Short mmCIF file of C-alpha atoms in Angstrom, two decimals:
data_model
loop_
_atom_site.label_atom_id
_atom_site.label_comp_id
_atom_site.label_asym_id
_atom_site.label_seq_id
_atom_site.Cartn_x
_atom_site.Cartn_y
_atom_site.Cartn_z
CA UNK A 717 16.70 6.39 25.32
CA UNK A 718 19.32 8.06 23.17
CA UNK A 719 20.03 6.73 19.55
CA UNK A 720 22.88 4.31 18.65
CA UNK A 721 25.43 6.54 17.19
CA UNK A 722 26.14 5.75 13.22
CA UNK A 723 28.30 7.67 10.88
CA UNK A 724 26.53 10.09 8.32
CA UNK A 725 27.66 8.62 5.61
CA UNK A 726 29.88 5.83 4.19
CA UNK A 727 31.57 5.65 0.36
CA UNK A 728 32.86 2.96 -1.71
CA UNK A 729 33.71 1.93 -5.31
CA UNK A 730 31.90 -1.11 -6.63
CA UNK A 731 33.71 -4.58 -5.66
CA UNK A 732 35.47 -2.62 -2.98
CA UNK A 733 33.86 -3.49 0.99
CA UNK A 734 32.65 -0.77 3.91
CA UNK A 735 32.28 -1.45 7.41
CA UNK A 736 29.35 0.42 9.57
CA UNK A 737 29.81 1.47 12.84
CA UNK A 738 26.82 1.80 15.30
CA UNK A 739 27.55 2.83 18.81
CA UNK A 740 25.06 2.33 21.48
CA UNK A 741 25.76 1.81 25.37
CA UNK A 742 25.61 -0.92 28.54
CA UNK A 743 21.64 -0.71 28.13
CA UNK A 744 21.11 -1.68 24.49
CA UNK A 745 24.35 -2.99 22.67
CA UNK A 746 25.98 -4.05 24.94
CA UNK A 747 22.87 -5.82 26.94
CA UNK A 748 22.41 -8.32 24.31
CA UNK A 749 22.63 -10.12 20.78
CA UNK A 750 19.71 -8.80 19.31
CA UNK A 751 21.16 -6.16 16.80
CA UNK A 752 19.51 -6.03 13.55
CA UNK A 753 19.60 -3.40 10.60
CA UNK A 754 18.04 -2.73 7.55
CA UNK A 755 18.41 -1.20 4.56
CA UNK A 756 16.10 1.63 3.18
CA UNK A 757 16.23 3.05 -0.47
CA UNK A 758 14.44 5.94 -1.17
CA UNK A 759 10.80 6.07 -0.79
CA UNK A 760 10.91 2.30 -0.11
CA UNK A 761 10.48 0.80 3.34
CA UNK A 762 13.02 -0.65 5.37
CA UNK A 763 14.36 -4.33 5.02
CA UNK A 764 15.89 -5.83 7.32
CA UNK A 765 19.25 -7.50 6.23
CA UNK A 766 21.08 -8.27 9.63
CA UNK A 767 19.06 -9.49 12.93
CA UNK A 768 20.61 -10.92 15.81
CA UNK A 769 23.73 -9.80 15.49
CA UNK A 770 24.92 -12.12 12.77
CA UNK A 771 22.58 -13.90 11.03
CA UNK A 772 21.12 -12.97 7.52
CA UNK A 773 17.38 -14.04 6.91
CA UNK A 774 16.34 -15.85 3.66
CA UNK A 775 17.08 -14.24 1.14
CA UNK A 776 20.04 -11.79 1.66
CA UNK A 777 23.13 -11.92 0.08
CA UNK A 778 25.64 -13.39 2.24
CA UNK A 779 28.08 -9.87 1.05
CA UNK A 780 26.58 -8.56 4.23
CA UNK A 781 27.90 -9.30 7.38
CA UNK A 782 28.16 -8.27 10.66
CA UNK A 783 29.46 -8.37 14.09
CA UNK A 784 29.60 -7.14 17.97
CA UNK A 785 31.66 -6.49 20.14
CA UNK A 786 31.30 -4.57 23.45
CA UNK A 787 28.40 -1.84 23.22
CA UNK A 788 29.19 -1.37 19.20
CA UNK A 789 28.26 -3.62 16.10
CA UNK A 790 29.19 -3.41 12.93
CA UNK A 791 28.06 -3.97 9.05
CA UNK A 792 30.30 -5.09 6.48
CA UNK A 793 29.16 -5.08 3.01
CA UNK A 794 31.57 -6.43 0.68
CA UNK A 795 31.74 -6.62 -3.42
CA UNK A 796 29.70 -3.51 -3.56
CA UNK A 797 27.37 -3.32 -5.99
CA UNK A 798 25.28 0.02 -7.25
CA UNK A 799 22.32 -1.34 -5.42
CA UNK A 800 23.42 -1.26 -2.21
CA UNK A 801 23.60 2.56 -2.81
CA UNK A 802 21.08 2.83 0.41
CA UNK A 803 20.30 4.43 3.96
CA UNK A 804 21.41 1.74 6.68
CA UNK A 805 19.97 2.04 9.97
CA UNK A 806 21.05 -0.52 13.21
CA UNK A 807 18.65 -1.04 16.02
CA UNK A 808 19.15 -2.85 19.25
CA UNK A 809 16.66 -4.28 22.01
CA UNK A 810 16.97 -2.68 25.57
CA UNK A 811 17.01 -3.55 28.92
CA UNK A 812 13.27 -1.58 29.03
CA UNK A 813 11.99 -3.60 26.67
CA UNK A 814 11.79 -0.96 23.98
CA UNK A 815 13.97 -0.70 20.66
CA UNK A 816 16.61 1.86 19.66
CA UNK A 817 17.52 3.15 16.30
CA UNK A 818 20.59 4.20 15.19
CA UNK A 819 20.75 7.72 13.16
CA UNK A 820 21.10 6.21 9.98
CA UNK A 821 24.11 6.32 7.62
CA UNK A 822 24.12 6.91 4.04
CA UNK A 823 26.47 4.42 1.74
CA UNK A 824 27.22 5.70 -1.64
CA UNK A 825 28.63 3.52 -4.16
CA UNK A 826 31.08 5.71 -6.47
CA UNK B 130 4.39 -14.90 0.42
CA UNK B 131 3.80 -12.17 3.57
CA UNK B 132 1.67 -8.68 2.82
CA UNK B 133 1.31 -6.15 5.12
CA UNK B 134 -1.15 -3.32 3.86
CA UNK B 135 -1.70 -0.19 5.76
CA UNK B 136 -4.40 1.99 5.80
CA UNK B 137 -6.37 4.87 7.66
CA UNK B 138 -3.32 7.69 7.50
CA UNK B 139 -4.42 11.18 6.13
CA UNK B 140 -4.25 14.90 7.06
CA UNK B 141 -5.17 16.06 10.84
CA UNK B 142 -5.29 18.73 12.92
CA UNK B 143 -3.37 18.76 16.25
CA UNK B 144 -4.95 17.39 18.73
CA UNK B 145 -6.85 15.89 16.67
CA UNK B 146 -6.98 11.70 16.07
CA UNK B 147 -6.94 8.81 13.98
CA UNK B 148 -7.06 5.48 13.23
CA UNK B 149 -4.76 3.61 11.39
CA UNK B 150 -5.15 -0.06 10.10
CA UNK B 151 -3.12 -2.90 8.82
CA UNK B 152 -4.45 -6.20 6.66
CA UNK B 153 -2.02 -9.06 7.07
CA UNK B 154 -2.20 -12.07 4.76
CA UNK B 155 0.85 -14.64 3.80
CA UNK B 156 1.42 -15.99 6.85
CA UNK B 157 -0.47 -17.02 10.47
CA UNK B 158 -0.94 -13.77 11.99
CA UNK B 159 -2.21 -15.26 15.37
CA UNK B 160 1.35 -16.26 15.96
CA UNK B 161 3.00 -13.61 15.98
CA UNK B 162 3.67 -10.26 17.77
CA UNK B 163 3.22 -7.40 15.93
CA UNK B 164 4.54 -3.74 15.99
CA UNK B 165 3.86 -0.54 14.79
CA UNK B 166 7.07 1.53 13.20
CA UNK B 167 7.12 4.84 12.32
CA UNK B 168 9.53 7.38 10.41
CA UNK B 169 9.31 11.22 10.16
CA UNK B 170 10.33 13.00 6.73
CA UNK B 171 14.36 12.73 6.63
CA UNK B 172 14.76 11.21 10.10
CA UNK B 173 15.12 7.91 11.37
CA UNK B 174 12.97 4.86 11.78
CA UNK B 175 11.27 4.93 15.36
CA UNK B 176 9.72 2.04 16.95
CA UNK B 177 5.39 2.69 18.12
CA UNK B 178 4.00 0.06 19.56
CA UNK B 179 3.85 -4.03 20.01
CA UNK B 180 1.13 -6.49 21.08
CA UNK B 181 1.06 -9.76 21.96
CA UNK B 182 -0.03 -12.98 19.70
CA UNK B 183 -3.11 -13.31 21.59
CA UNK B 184 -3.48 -9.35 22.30
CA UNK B 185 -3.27 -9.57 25.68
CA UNK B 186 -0.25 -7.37 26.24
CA UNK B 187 0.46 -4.12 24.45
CA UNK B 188 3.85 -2.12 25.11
CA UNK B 189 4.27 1.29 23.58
CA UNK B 190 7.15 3.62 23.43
CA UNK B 191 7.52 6.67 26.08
CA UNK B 192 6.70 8.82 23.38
CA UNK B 193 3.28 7.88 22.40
CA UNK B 194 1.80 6.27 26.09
CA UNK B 195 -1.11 7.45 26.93
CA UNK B 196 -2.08 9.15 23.30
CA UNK B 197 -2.01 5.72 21.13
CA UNK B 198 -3.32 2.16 21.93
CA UNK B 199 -2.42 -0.76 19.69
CA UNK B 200 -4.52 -3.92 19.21
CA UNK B 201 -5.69 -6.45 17.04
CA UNK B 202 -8.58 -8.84 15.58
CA UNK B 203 -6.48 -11.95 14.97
CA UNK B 204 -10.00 -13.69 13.37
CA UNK B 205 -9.73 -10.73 10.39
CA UNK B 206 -5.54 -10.82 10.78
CA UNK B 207 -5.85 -7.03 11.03
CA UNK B 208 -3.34 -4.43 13.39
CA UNK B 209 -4.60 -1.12 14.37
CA UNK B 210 -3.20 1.63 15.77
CA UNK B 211 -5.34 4.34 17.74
CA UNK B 212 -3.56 7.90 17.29
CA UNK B 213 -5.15 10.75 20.25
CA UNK B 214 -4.46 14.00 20.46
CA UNK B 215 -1.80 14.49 17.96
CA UNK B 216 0.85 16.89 17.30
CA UNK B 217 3.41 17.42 14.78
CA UNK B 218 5.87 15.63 16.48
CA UNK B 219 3.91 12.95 15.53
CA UNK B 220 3.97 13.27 11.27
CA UNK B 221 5.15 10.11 10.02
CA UNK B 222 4.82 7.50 7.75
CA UNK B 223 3.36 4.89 9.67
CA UNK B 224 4.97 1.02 8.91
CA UNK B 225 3.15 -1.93 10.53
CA UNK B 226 5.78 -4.19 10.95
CA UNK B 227 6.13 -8.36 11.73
CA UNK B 228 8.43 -9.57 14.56
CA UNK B 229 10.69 -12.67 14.80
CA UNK B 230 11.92 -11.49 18.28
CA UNK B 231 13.33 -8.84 20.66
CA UNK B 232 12.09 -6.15 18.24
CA UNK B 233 13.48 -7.62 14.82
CA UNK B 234 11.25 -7.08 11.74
CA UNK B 235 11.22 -9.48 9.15
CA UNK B 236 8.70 -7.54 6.97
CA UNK B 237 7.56 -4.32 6.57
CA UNK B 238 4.19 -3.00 4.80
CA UNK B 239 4.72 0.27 2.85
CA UNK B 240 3.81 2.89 5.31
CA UNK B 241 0.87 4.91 5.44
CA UNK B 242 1.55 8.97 5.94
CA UNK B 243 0.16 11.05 8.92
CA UNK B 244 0.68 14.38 8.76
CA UNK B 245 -0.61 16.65 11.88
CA UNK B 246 -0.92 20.50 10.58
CA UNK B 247 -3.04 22.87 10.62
#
């Protein structure tokens, strides 16, 4: 199973909003609505920020969103903030039964 | 609130193995499936190994089948992971990880480091 293709890296100034791409195929993506990412600051572990395609668990701030449609998804983050400065990886379920990472892209906040 | 506390990871030579455990508290372990995640220095997160509520199904990725067994002892709410002959493909900080479905973590201990060399 290949990875879900993300861009290296994103930039923004703070209050402006990125989108994140993440590219996968008929067999993960595109297969279902159970896309999820996370965010990862260094030396930390992973959090997860976006599951199901849409929905934010308790907790997050509702300046991340996201989307799908076809065999790519998508996550906004709006009114950035120096915190979200962060690694963002998507993952996807697959028809195997196994799980998919994206590459990981790097957002910057200028 | 949920913990998840790793343990076991450490320095090995290839081929060699190890044993890596995880203590769950915050939440009723017995009901959930549970997954080990793992992430090599600078790459991406990539997903281990999952087992069943009631441990009586275990699915692991392409990658480690065969080498690694997952399982649990729901009465101590503890995760293990089994690590056989081990390369350096296999150095990685090791995450045990809590699913709400199809692969979705919802919380994430912080990672215990494997590093195969010798």
């Amino acid at each position: 199973q290949s990875a879900l293709t993300q861009p290296a890296s994103v930039s923004g100034s703070p209050g402006q909003s990125i989108t994140i791409s993440c590219t996968g195929t008929t067999s993960d993506i595109g297969a279902y609505n159970h896309v999820s990412w996370y965010q990862q600051h260094p030396d930390k572990a992973p959090k997860l920020v976006i599951y199901d395609v849409t929905n934010r668990p308790s907790g997050v701030s509702d300046r991340f969103s996201a989307s799908k449609s076809g065999n790519m998804a998508s996550l906004t983050v709006s009114g950035l903030q120096a915190d979200d400065e962060a690694d963002y990886y998507c993952a996807s379920y697959t028809t195997t039964g196994s799980l998919v990472f994206g590459g990981g892209t790097r957002l910057t906040v200028l | 609130e949920v913990h998840l506390v790793e343990s076991g990871g450490g320095s090995v030579q290839p081929g060699g193995s190890l044993r890596l455990s995880c203590a769950a508290s915050g939440f009723i372990f017995s009901n959930f499936w549970m997954n080990w995640v793992r992430q090599a220095p600078g790459k991406g997160p990539e997903w281990v190994a999952i087992i069943k509520p009631d441990a009586s199904g275990t699915h692991l990725a392409d990658s480690v089948k065969g080498r690694f067994t997952i399982s649990r002892d729901n009465a101590k709410n503890s995760l293990y992971l089994q690590m056989n002959s081990l390369g350096g493909e296999d150095t990685a900080v090791y995450y045990c990880v809590k699913d709400i479905g199809y692969k979705q973590f919802d919380h994430w201990g912080q990672g215990t480091l494997v590093t195969v060399s010798s």
